[in-house]
PDB file of N, CA and C in Angstrom:
ATOM      1  N   MET Y   1      98.358 105.871  99.666  1.00  0.00           N
ATOM      2  CA  MET Y   1      98.390 105.532 101.074  1.00  0.00           C
ATOM      3  C   MET Y   1      99.662 106.107 101.673  1.00  0.00           C
ATOM      4  N   SER Y   2      99.532 106.831 102.753  1.00  0.00           N
ATOM      5  CA  SER Y   2     100.727 107.363 103.405  1.00  0.00           C
ATOM      6  C   SER Y   2     101.376 106.264 104.224  1.00  0.00           C
ATOM      7  N   MET Y   3     102.675 106.344 104.317  1.00  0.00           N
ATOM      8  CA  MET Y   3     103.401 105.312 105.051  1.00  0.00           C
ATOM      9  C   MET Y   3     104.077 105.949 106.255  1.00  0.00           C
ATOM     10  N   SER Y   4     103.876 105.339 107.390  1.00  0.00           N
ATOM     11  CA  SER Y   4     104.481 105.792 108.626  1.00  0.00           C
ATOM     12  C   SER Y   4     106.001 105.686 108.549  1.00  0.00           C
ATOM     13  N   MET Y   5     106.677 106.600 109.227  1.00  0.00           N
ATOM     14  CA  MET Y   5     108.130 106.508 109.296  1.00  0.00           C
ATOM     15  C   MET Y   5     108.560 105.232 110.016  1.00  0.00           C
ATOM     16  N   SER Y   6     107.685 104.642 110.846  1.00  0.00           N
ATOM     17  CA  SER Y   6     108.049 103.406 111.519  1.00  0.00           C
ATOM     18  C   SER Y   6     108.104 102.229 110.542  1.00  0.00           C
ATOM     19  N   MET Y   7     107.590 102.405 109.329  1.00  0.00           N
ATOM     20  CA  MET Y   7     107.671 101.361 108.303  1.00  0.00           C
ATOM     21  C   MET Y   7     108.932 101.505 107.456  1.00  0.00           C
ATOM     22  N   VAL Y   8     109.665 102.592 107.630  1.00  0.00           N
ATOM     23  CA  VAL Y   8     110.874 102.830 106.852  1.00  0.00           C
ATOM     24  C   VAL Y   8     112.034 102.112 107.529  1.00  0.00           C
ATOM     25  N   LEU Y   9     112.794 101.359 106.749  1.00  0.00           N
ATOM     26  CA  LEU Y   9     113.961 100.653 107.261  1.00  0.00           C
ATOM     27  C   LEU Y   9     115.206 101.383 106.796  1.00  0.00           C
ATOM     28  N   ASP Y  10     115.882 102.023 107.723  1.00  0.00           N
ATOM     29  CA  ASP Y  10     117.130 102.738 107.411  1.00  0.00           C
ATOM     30  C   ASP Y  10     118.281 101.781 107.702  1.00  0.00           C
ATOM     31  N   VAL Y  11     118.937 101.306 106.655  1.00  0.00           N
ATOM     32  CA  VAL Y  11     119.989 100.315 106.835  1.00  0.00           C
ATOM     33  C   VAL Y  11     121.188 100.873 107.593  1.00  0.00           C
ATOM     34  N   ARG Y  12     121.296 102.184 107.697  1.00  0.00           N
ATOM     35  CA  ARG Y  12     122.390 102.768 108.489  1.00  0.00           C
ATOM     36  C   ARG Y  12     122.214 102.485 109.971  1.00  0.00           C
ATOM     37  N   ASP Y  13     120.973 102.122 110.383  1.00  0.00           N
ATOM     38  CA  ASP Y  13     120.704 101.829 111.792  1.00  0.00           C
ATOM     39  C   ASP Y  13     120.992 100.373 112.164  1.00  0.00           C
ATOM     40  N   LEU Y  14     121.318  99.553 111.188  1.00  0.00           N
ATOM     41  CA  LEU Y  14     121.558  98.139 111.471  1.00  0.00           C
ATOM     42  C   LEU Y  14     122.839  97.952 112.259  1.00  0.00           C
ATOM     43  N   ARG Y  15     122.809  96.981 113.186  1.00  0.00           N
ATOM     44  CA  ARG Y  15     123.976  96.670 114.009  1.00  0.00           C
ATOM     45  C   ARG Y  15     124.657  95.437 113.439  1.00  0.00           C
ATOM     46  N   GLY Y  16     125.833  95.617 112.902  1.00  0.00           N
ATOM     47  CA  GLY Y  16     126.579  94.484 112.377  1.00  0.00           C
ATOM     48  C   GLY Y  16     126.070  94.017 111.027  1.00  0.00           C
ATOM     49  N   PHE Y  17     126.313  92.727 110.737  1.00  0.00           N
ATOM     50  CA  PHE Y  17     125.942  92.167 109.438  1.00  0.00           C
ATOM     51  C   PHE Y  17     124.566  91.522 109.454  1.00  0.00           C
ATOM     52  N   GLU Y  18     123.974  91.382 110.636  1.00  0.00           N
ATOM     53  CA  GLU Y  18     122.652  90.777 110.746  1.00  0.00           C
ATOM     54  C   GLU Y  18     121.918  91.440 111.904  1.00  0.00           C
ATOM     55  N   ASP Y  19     120.646  91.737 111.675  1.00  0.00           N
ATOM     56  CA  ASP Y  19     119.860  92.389 112.718  1.00  0.00           C
ATOM     57  C   ASP Y  19     118.429  91.885 112.646  1.00  0.00           C
ATOM     58  N   GLU Y  20     117.775  91.908 113.785  1.00  0.00           N
ATOM     59  CA  GLU Y  20     116.384  91.486 113.871  1.00  0.00           C
ATOM     60  C   GLU Y  20     115.526  92.708 114.128  1.00  0.00           C
ATOM     61  N   ILE Y  21     114.404  92.786 113.418  1.00  0.00           N
ATOM     62  CA  ILE Y  21     113.485  93.910 113.573  1.00  0.00           C
ATOM     63  C   ILE Y  21     112.126  93.358 113.951  1.00  0.00           C
ATOM     64  N   ASN Y  22     111.670  93.698 115.141  1.00  0.00           N
ATOM     65  CA  ASN Y  22     110.328  93.356 115.609  1.00  0.00           C
ATOM     66  C   ASN Y  22     109.658  94.677 115.945  1.00  0.00           C
ATOM     67  N   ARG Y  23     108.674  95.030 115.152  1.00  0.00           N
ATOM     68  CA  ARG Y  23     108.071  96.353 115.265  1.00  0.00           C
ATOM     69  C   ARG Y  23     106.580  96.225 115.009  1.00  0.00           C
ATOM     70  N   THR Y  24     105.789  97.005 115.714  1.00  0.00           N
ATOM     71  CA  THR Y  24     104.359  97.071 115.473  1.00  0.00           C
ATOM     72  C   THR Y  24     103.997  98.490 115.098  1.00  0.00           C
ATOM     73  N   CYS Y  25     103.348  98.623 113.958  1.00  0.00           N
ATOM     74  CA  CYS Y  25     102.910  99.925 113.461  1.00  0.00           C
ATOM     75  C   CYS Y  25     101.413 100.042 113.697  1.00  0.00           C
ATOM     76  N   SER Y  26     101.001 101.153 114.257  1.00  0.00           N
ATOM     77  CA  SER Y  26      99.605 101.379 114.600  1.00  0.00           C
ATOM     78  C   SER Y  26      98.740 101.503 113.352  1.00  0.00           C
ATOM     79  N   VAL Y  27      97.520 101.030 113.467  1.00  0.00           N
ATOM     80  CA  VAL Y  27      96.575 101.136 112.353  1.00  0.00           C
ATOM     81  C   VAL Y  27      96.369 102.600 111.950  1.00  0.00           C
ATOM     82  N   GLU Y  28      96.529 103.516 112.892  1.00  0.00           N
ATOM     83  CA  GLU Y  28      96.372 104.948 112.598  1.00  0.00           C
ATOM     84  C   GLU Y  28      97.489 105.475 111.687  1.00  0.00           C
ATOM     85  N   ASP Y  29      98.585 104.738 111.587  1.00  0.00           N
ATOM     86  CA  ASP Y  29      99.686 105.156 110.720  1.00  0.00           C
ATOM     87  C   ASP Y  29      99.351 104.997 109.241  1.00  0.00           C
ATOM     88  N   PHE Y  30      98.265 104.293 108.948  1.00  0.00           N
ATOM     89  CA  PHE Y  30      97.894 104.023 107.561  1.00  0.00           C
ATOM     90  C   PHE Y  30      96.631 104.778 107.208  1.00  0.00           C
ATOM     91  N   SER Y  31      96.736 105.632 106.214  1.00  0.00           N
ATOM     92  CA  SER Y  31      95.603 106.434 105.769  1.00  0.00           C
ATOM     93  C   SER Y  31      94.806 105.646 104.747  1.00  0.00           C
ATOM     94  N   SER Y  32      93.486 105.642 104.891  1.00  0.00           N
ATOM     95  CA  SER Y  32      92.646 104.948 103.914  1.00  0.00           C
ATOM     96  C   SER Y  32      92.073 105.923 102.887  1.00  0.00           C
ATOM     97  N   GLU Y  33      92.509 107.175 102.928  1.00  0.00           N
ATOM     98  CA  GLU Y  33      91.962 108.177 102.013  1.00  0.00           C
ATOM     99  C   GLU Y  33      92.228 107.830 100.557  1.00  0.00           C
ATOM    100  N   THR Y  34      93.381 107.246 100.261  1.00  0.00           N
ATOM    101  CA  THR Y  34      93.727 106.964  98.869  1.00  0.00           C
ATOM    102  C   THR Y  34      93.627 105.489  98.526  1.00  0.00           C
ATOM    103  N   ALA Y  35      93.300 104.654  99.491  1.00  0.00           N
ATOM    104  CA  ALA Y  35      93.207 103.214  99.231  1.00  0.00           C
ATOM    105  C   ALA Y  35      91.746 102.835  99.026  1.00  0.00           C
ATOM    106  N   ASP Y  36      91.352 102.667  97.782  1.00  0.00           N
ATOM    107  CA  ASP Y  36      89.974 102.299  97.475  1.00  0.00           C
ATOM    108  C   ASP Y  36      89.750 100.799  97.600  1.00  0.00           C
ATOM    109  N   ASP Y  37      90.812 100.010  97.484  1.00  0.00           N
ATOM    110  CA  ASP Y  37      90.676  98.562  97.440  1.00  0.00           C
ATOM    111  C   ASP Y  37      90.665  97.900  98.809  1.00  0.00           C
ATOM    112  N   TYR Y  38      91.229  98.543  99.819  1.00  0.00           N
ATOM    113  CA  TYR Y  38      91.328  97.927 101.135  1.00  0.00           C
ATOM    114  C   TYR Y  38      91.535  98.987 102.205  1.00  0.00           C
ATOM    115  N   THR Y  39      91.314  98.584 103.454  1.00  0.00           N
ATOM    116  CA  THR Y  39      91.591  99.420 104.616  1.00  0.00           C
ATOM    117  C   THR Y  39      92.320  98.563 105.641  1.00  0.00           C
ATOM    118  N   VAL Y  40      93.390  99.077 106.195  1.00  0.00           N
ATOM    119  CA  VAL Y  40      94.105  98.384 107.269  1.00  0.00           C
ATOM    120  C   VAL Y  40      93.263  98.547 108.531  1.00  0.00           C
ATOM    121  N   VAL Y  41      92.874  97.423 109.177  1.00  0.00           N
ATOM    122  CA  VAL Y  41      91.972  97.490 110.325  1.00  0.00           C
ATOM    123  C   VAL Y  41      92.595  96.988 111.624  1.00  0.00           C
ATOM    124  N   SER Y  42      93.843  96.531 111.570  1.00  0.00           N
ATOM    125  CA  SER Y  42      94.536  96.168 112.812  1.00  0.00           C
ATOM    126  C   SER Y  42      96.001  96.564 112.680  1.00  0.00           C
ATOM    127  N   ASP Y  43      96.664  96.644 113.820  1.00  0.00           N
ATOM    128  CA  ASP Y  43      98.078  97.007 113.816  1.00  0.00           C
ATOM    129  C   ASP Y  43      98.857  96.074 112.891  1.00  0.00           C
ATOM    130  N   VAL Y  44      99.939  96.582 112.334  1.00  0.00           N
ATOM    131  CA  VAL Y  44     100.782  95.808 111.428  1.00  0.00           C
ATOM    132  C   VAL Y  44     102.024  95.369 112.209  1.00  0.00           C
ATOM    133  N   ALA Y  45     102.192  94.061 112.343  1.00  0.00           N
ATOM    134  CA  ALA Y  45     103.318  93.498 113.097  1.00  0.00           C
ATOM    135  C   ALA Y  45     104.390  93.038 112.124  1.00  0.00           C
ATOM    136  N   LEU Y  46     105.593  93.565 112.298  1.00  0.00           N
ATOM    137  CA  LEU Y  46     106.737  93.185 111.478  1.00  0.00           C
ATOM    138  C   LEU Y  46     107.661  92.310 112.307  1.00  0.00           C
ATOM    139  N   ALA Y  47     108.035  91.167 111.771  1.00  0.00           N
ATOM    140  CA  ALA Y  47     109.036  90.294 112.387  1.00  0.00           C
ATOM    141  C   ALA Y  47     110.016  89.952 111.275  1.00  0.00           C
ATOM    142  N   LEU Y  48     111.123  90.688 111.219  1.00  0.00           N
ATOM    143  CA  LEU Y  48     112.046  90.593 110.096  1.00  0.00           C
ATOM    144  C   LEU Y  48     113.473  90.361 110.563  1.00  0.00           C
ATOM    145  N   ARG Y  49     114.233  89.675 109.733  1.00  0.00           N
ATOM    146  CA  ARG Y  49     115.669  89.536 109.942  1.00  0.00           C
ATOM    147  C   ARG Y  49     116.327  90.130 108.707  1.00  0.00           C
ATOM    148  N   VAL Y  50     117.271  91.044 108.938  1.00  0.00           N
ATOM    149  CA  VAL Y  50     117.980  91.713 107.849  1.00  0.00           C
ATOM    150  C   VAL Y  50     119.435  91.277 107.884  1.00  0.00           C
ATOM    151  N   LYS Y  51     119.918  90.792 106.734  1.00  0.00           N
ATOM    152  CA  LYS Y  51     121.308  90.348 106.624  1.00  0.00           C
ATOM    153  C   LYS Y  51     122.007  91.178 105.559  1.00  0.00           C
ATOM    154  N   LYS Y  52     123.182  91.681 105.912  1.00  0.00           N
ATOM    155  CA  LYS Y  52     123.991  92.452 104.972  1.00  0.00           C
ATOM    156  C   LYS Y  52     125.001  91.520 104.324  1.00  0.00           C
ATOM    157  N   ASP Y  53     125.066  91.585 102.988  1.00  0.00           N
ATOM    158  CA  ASP Y  53     126.023  90.782 102.227  1.00  0.00           C
ATOM    159  C   ASP Y  53     126.686  91.720 101.229  1.00  0.00           C
ATOM    160  N   GLY Y  54     127.824  92.287 101.616  1.00  0.00           N
ATOM    161  CA  GLY Y  54     128.473  93.307 100.784  1.00  0.00           C
ATOM    162  C   GLY Y  54     127.602  94.549 100.746  1.00  0.00           C
ATOM    163  N   ASP Y  55     127.187  94.944  99.546  1.00  0.00           N
ATOM    164  CA  ASP Y  55     126.289  96.093  99.404  1.00  0.00           C
ATOM    165  C   ASP Y  55     124.830  95.671  99.328  1.00  0.00           C
ATOM    166  N   ASN Y  56     124.551  94.380  99.388  1.00  0.00           N
ATOM    167  CA  ASN Y  56     123.189  93.861  99.292  1.00  0.00           C
ATOM    168  C   ASN Y  56     122.600  93.641 100.680  1.00  0.00           C
ATOM    169  N   TYR Y  57     121.271  93.702 100.768  1.00  0.00           N
ATOM    170  CA  TYR Y  57     120.557  93.435 102.012  1.00  0.00           C
ATOM    171  C   TYR Y  57     119.450  92.440 101.722  1.00  0.00           C
ATOM    172  N   ARG Y  58     119.382  91.385 102.544  1.00  0.00           N
ATOM    173  CA  ARG Y  58     118.304  90.414 102.414  1.00  0.00           C
ATOM    174  C   ARG Y  58     117.390  90.571 103.608  1.00  0.00           C
ATOM    175  N   VAL Y  59     116.082  90.665 103.345  1.00  0.00           N
ATOM    176  CA  VAL Y  59     115.062  90.825 104.380  1.00  0.00           C
ATOM    177  C   VAL Y  59     114.161  89.598 104.340  1.00  0.00           C
ATOM    178  N   VAL Y  60     114.104  88.867 105.470  1.00  0.00           N
ATOM    179  CA  VAL Y  60     113.310  87.650 105.565  1.00  0.00           C
ATOM    180  C   VAL Y  60     112.460  87.738 106.825  1.00  0.00           C
ATOM    181  N   GLY Y  61     111.196  87.327 106.732  1.00  0.00           N
ATOM    182  CA  GLY Y  61     110.340  87.326 107.913  1.00  0.00           C
ATOM    183  C   GLY Y  61     108.881  87.361 107.543  1.00  0.00           C
ATOM    184  N   SER Y  62     108.101  88.069 108.371  1.00  0.00           N
ATOM    185  CA  SER Y  62     106.664  88.117 108.125  1.00  0.00           C
ATOM    186  C   SER Y  62     106.092  89.477 108.494  1.00  0.00           C
ATOM    187  N   VAL Y  63     104.963  89.765 107.869  1.00  0.00           N
ATOM    188  CA  VAL Y  63     104.167  90.962 108.143  1.00  0.00           C
ATOM    189  C   VAL Y  63     102.748  90.464 108.422  1.00  0.00           C
ATOM    190  N   ARG Y  64     102.195  90.845 109.588  1.00  0.00           N
ATOM    191  CA  ARG Y  64     100.857  90.378 109.970  1.00  0.00           C
ATOM    192  C   ARG Y  64      99.941  91.563 110.227  1.00  0.00           C
ATOM    193  N   THR Y  65      98.716  91.453 109.702  1.00  0.00           N
ATOM    194  CA  THR Y  65      97.704  92.486 109.914  1.00  0.00           C
ATOM    195  C   THR Y  65      96.344  91.934 109.495  1.00  0.00           C
ATOM    196  N   ALA Y  66      95.333  92.777 109.563  1.00  0.00           N
ATOM    197  CA  ALA Y  66      94.005  92.457 109.038  1.00  0.00           C
ATOM    198  C   ALA Y  66      93.584  93.597 108.116  1.00  0.00           C
ATOM    199  N   LEU Y  67      92.938  93.222 107.030  1.00  0.00           N
ATOM    200  CA  LEU Y  67      92.472  94.198 106.039  1.00  0.00           C
ATOM    201  C   LEU Y  67      90.968  94.091 105.888  1.00  0.00           C
ATOM    202  N   ARG Y  68      90.326  95.220 105.603  1.00  0.00           N
ATOM    203  CA  ARG Y  68      88.910  95.221 105.219  1.00  0.00           C
ATOM    204  C   ARG Y  68      88.884  95.344 103.705  1.00  0.00           C
ATOM    205  N   LEU Y  69      88.199  94.396 103.087  1.00  0.00           N
ATOM    206  CA  LEU Y  69      88.129  94.313 101.636  1.00  0.00           C
ATOM    207  C   LEU Y  69      86.670  94.263 101.202  1.00  0.00           C
ATOM    208  N   ALA Y  70      86.428  94.521  99.928  1.00  0.00           N
ATOM    209  CA  ALA Y  70      85.091  94.391  99.364  1.00  0.00           C
ATOM    210  C   ALA Y  70      85.069  93.178  98.444  1.00  0.00           C
ATOM    211  N   CYS Y  71      84.033  92.367  98.581  1.00  0.00           N
ATOM    212  CA  CYS Y  71      83.844  91.218  97.706  1.00  0.00           C
ATOM    213  C   CYS Y  71      83.665  91.718  96.275  1.00  0.00           C
ATOM    214  N   CYS Y  72      84.383  91.125  95.332  1.00  0.00           N
ATOM    215  CA  CYS Y  72      84.292  91.579  93.939  1.00  0.00           C
ATOM    216  C   CYS Y  72      82.972  91.170  93.285  1.00  0.00           C
ATOM    217  N   ARG Y  73      82.267  90.229  93.893  1.00  0.00           N
ATOM    218  CA  ARG Y  73      81.000  89.778  93.319  1.00  0.00           C
ATOM    219  C   ARG Y  73      79.813  90.574  93.860  1.00  0.00           C
ATOM    220  N   CYS Y  74      79.729  90.712  95.200  1.00  0.00           N
ATOM    221  CA  CYS Y  74      78.546  91.367  95.793  1.00  0.00           C
ATOM    222  C   CYS Y  74      78.866  92.707  96.444  1.00  0.00           C
ATOM    223  N   LEU Y  75      80.152  93.056  96.538  1.00  0.00           N
ATOM    224  CA  LEU Y  75      80.635  94.310  97.132  1.00  0.00           C
ATOM    225  C   LEU Y  75      80.427  94.406  98.638  1.00  0.00           C
ATOM    226  N   ASP Y  76      80.008  93.307  99.289  1.00  0.00           N
ATOM    227  CA  ASP Y  76      79.932  93.308 100.754  1.00  0.00           C
ATOM    228  C   ASP Y  76      81.340  93.406 101.320  1.00  0.00           C
ATOM    229  N   LEU Y  77      81.465  94.149 102.427  1.00  0.00           N
ATOM    230  CA  LEU Y  77      82.763  94.285 103.087  1.00  0.00           C
ATOM    231  C   LEU Y  77      83.016  93.086 103.998  1.00  0.00           C
ATOM    232  N   PHE Y  78      84.279  92.672 104.077  1.00  0.00           N
ATOM    233  CA  PHE Y  78      84.672  91.598 104.977  1.00  0.00           C
ATOM    234  C   PHE Y  78      86.105  91.858 105.426  1.00  0.00           C
ATOM    235  N   GLU Y  79      86.471  91.248 106.555  1.00  0.00           N
ATOM    236  CA  GLU Y  79      87.837  91.379 107.056  1.00  0.00           C
ATOM    237  C   GLU Y  79      88.616  90.102 106.774  1.00  0.00           C
ATOM    238  N   SER Y  80      89.881  90.276 106.455  1.00  0.00           N
ATOM    239  CA  SER Y  80      90.746  89.153 106.127  1.00  0.00           C
ATOM    240  C   SER Y  80      92.065  89.289 106.877  1.00  0.00           C
ATOM    241  N   GLN Y  81      92.407  88.267 107.651  1.00  0.00           N
ATOM    242  CA  GLN Y  81      93.691  88.230 108.337  1.00  0.00           C
ATOM    243  C   GLN Y  81      94.783  87.951 107.312  1.00  0.00           C
ATOM    244  N   ARG Y  82      95.890  88.664 107.397  1.00  0.00           N
ATOM    245  CA  ARG Y  82      96.996  88.471 106.460  1.00  0.00           C
ATOM    246  C   ARG Y  82      98.265  88.151 107.235  1.00  0.00           C
ATOM    247  N   ASP Y  83      98.937  87.102 106.814  1.00  0.00           N
ATOM    248  CA  ASP Y  83     100.236  86.725 107.347  1.00  0.00           C
ATOM    249  C   ASP Y  83     101.129  86.563 106.124  1.00  0.00           C
ATOM    250  N   ILE Y  84     101.839  87.598 105.791  1.00  0.00           N
ATOM    251  CA  ILE Y  84     102.597  87.665 104.546  1.00  0.00           C
ATOM    252  C   ILE Y  84     104.047  87.298 104.826  1.00  0.00           C
ATOM    253  N   ARG Y  85     104.526  86.285 104.133  1.00  0.00           N
ATOM    254  CA  ARG Y  85     105.927  85.891 104.237  1.00  0.00           C
ATOM    255  C   ARG Y  85     106.753  86.785 103.327  1.00  0.00           C
ATOM    256  N   VAL Y  86     107.882  87.236 103.852  1.00  0.00           N
ATOM    257  CA  VAL Y  86     108.757  88.161 103.131  1.00  0.00           C
ATOM    258  C   VAL Y  86     110.106  87.492 102.919  1.00  0.00           C
ATOM    259  N   ASP Y  87     110.614  87.565 101.697  1.00  0.00           N
ATOM    260  CA  ASP Y  87     111.964  87.107 101.388  1.00  0.00           C
ATOM    261  C   ASP Y  87     112.437  87.978 100.218  1.00  0.00           C
ATOM    262  N   LEU Y  88     113.100  89.071 100.539  1.00  0.00           N
ATOM    263  CA  LEU Y  88     113.479  90.077  99.546  1.00  0.00           C
ATOM    264  C   LEU Y  88     114.978  90.324  99.559  1.00  0.00           C
ATOM    265  N   MET Y  89     115.522  90.633  98.409  1.00  0.00           N
ATOM    266  CA  MET Y  89     116.921  91.011  98.286  1.00  0.00           C
ATOM    267  C   MET Y  89     116.963  92.436  97.719  1.00  0.00           C
ATOM    268  N   TYR Y  90     117.582  93.332  98.464  1.00  0.00           N
ATOM    269  CA  TYR Y  90     117.736  94.711  98.011  1.00  0.00           C
ATOM    270  C   TYR Y  90     119.158  94.914  97.521  1.00  0.00           C
ATOM    271  N   LEU Y  91     119.268  95.432  96.318  1.00  0.00           N
ATOM    272  CA  LEU Y  91     120.560  95.667  95.680  1.00  0.00           C
ATOM    273  C   LEU Y  91     120.808  97.160  95.595  1.00  0.00           C
ATOM    274  N   PRO Y  92     122.067  97.577  95.573  1.00  0.00           N
ATOM    275  CA  PRO Y  92     122.333  99.011  95.456  1.00  0.00           C
ATOM    276  C   PRO Y  92     121.841  99.529  94.112  1.00  0.00           C
ATOM    277  N   GLN Y  93     121.427 100.781  94.132  1.00  0.00           N
ATOM    278  CA  GLN Y  93     120.955 101.420  92.901  1.00  0.00           C
ATOM    279  C   GLN Y  93     122.134 101.644  91.963  1.00  0.00           C
ATOM    280  N   SER Y  94     121.962 101.322  90.699  1.00  0.00           N
ATOM    281  CA  SER Y  94     123.032 101.547  89.714  1.00  0.00           C
ATOM    282  C   SER Y  94     123.209 103.034  89.510  1.00  0.00           C
ATOM    283  N   SER Y  95     124.471 103.444  89.322  1.00  0.00           N
ATOM    284  CA  SER Y  95     124.708 104.868  89.109  1.00  0.00           C
ATOM    285  C   SER Y  95     124.886 105.196  87.662  1.00  0.00           C
TER     286      SER Y  95
END
């Protein structure tokens, strides 16, 4: 699945030690050519707060969208609303 540049978080763009990111990525930004398990069928809404702690970054918030999935039993397609809670800590890469 290709990822839109609007989904990339460049920490160099953050203002200060804490920043809020509210962004909507268009459904067209997601290619379904390589995703056999699901298709993104609505815009992806990001509501995130990023906090810098030394060299670490903590990302907390939510990602909302709808996916088209296939039932594993009957293979019928259905849509599922997703509201994913995010709480991640990014650490610097070891050298």
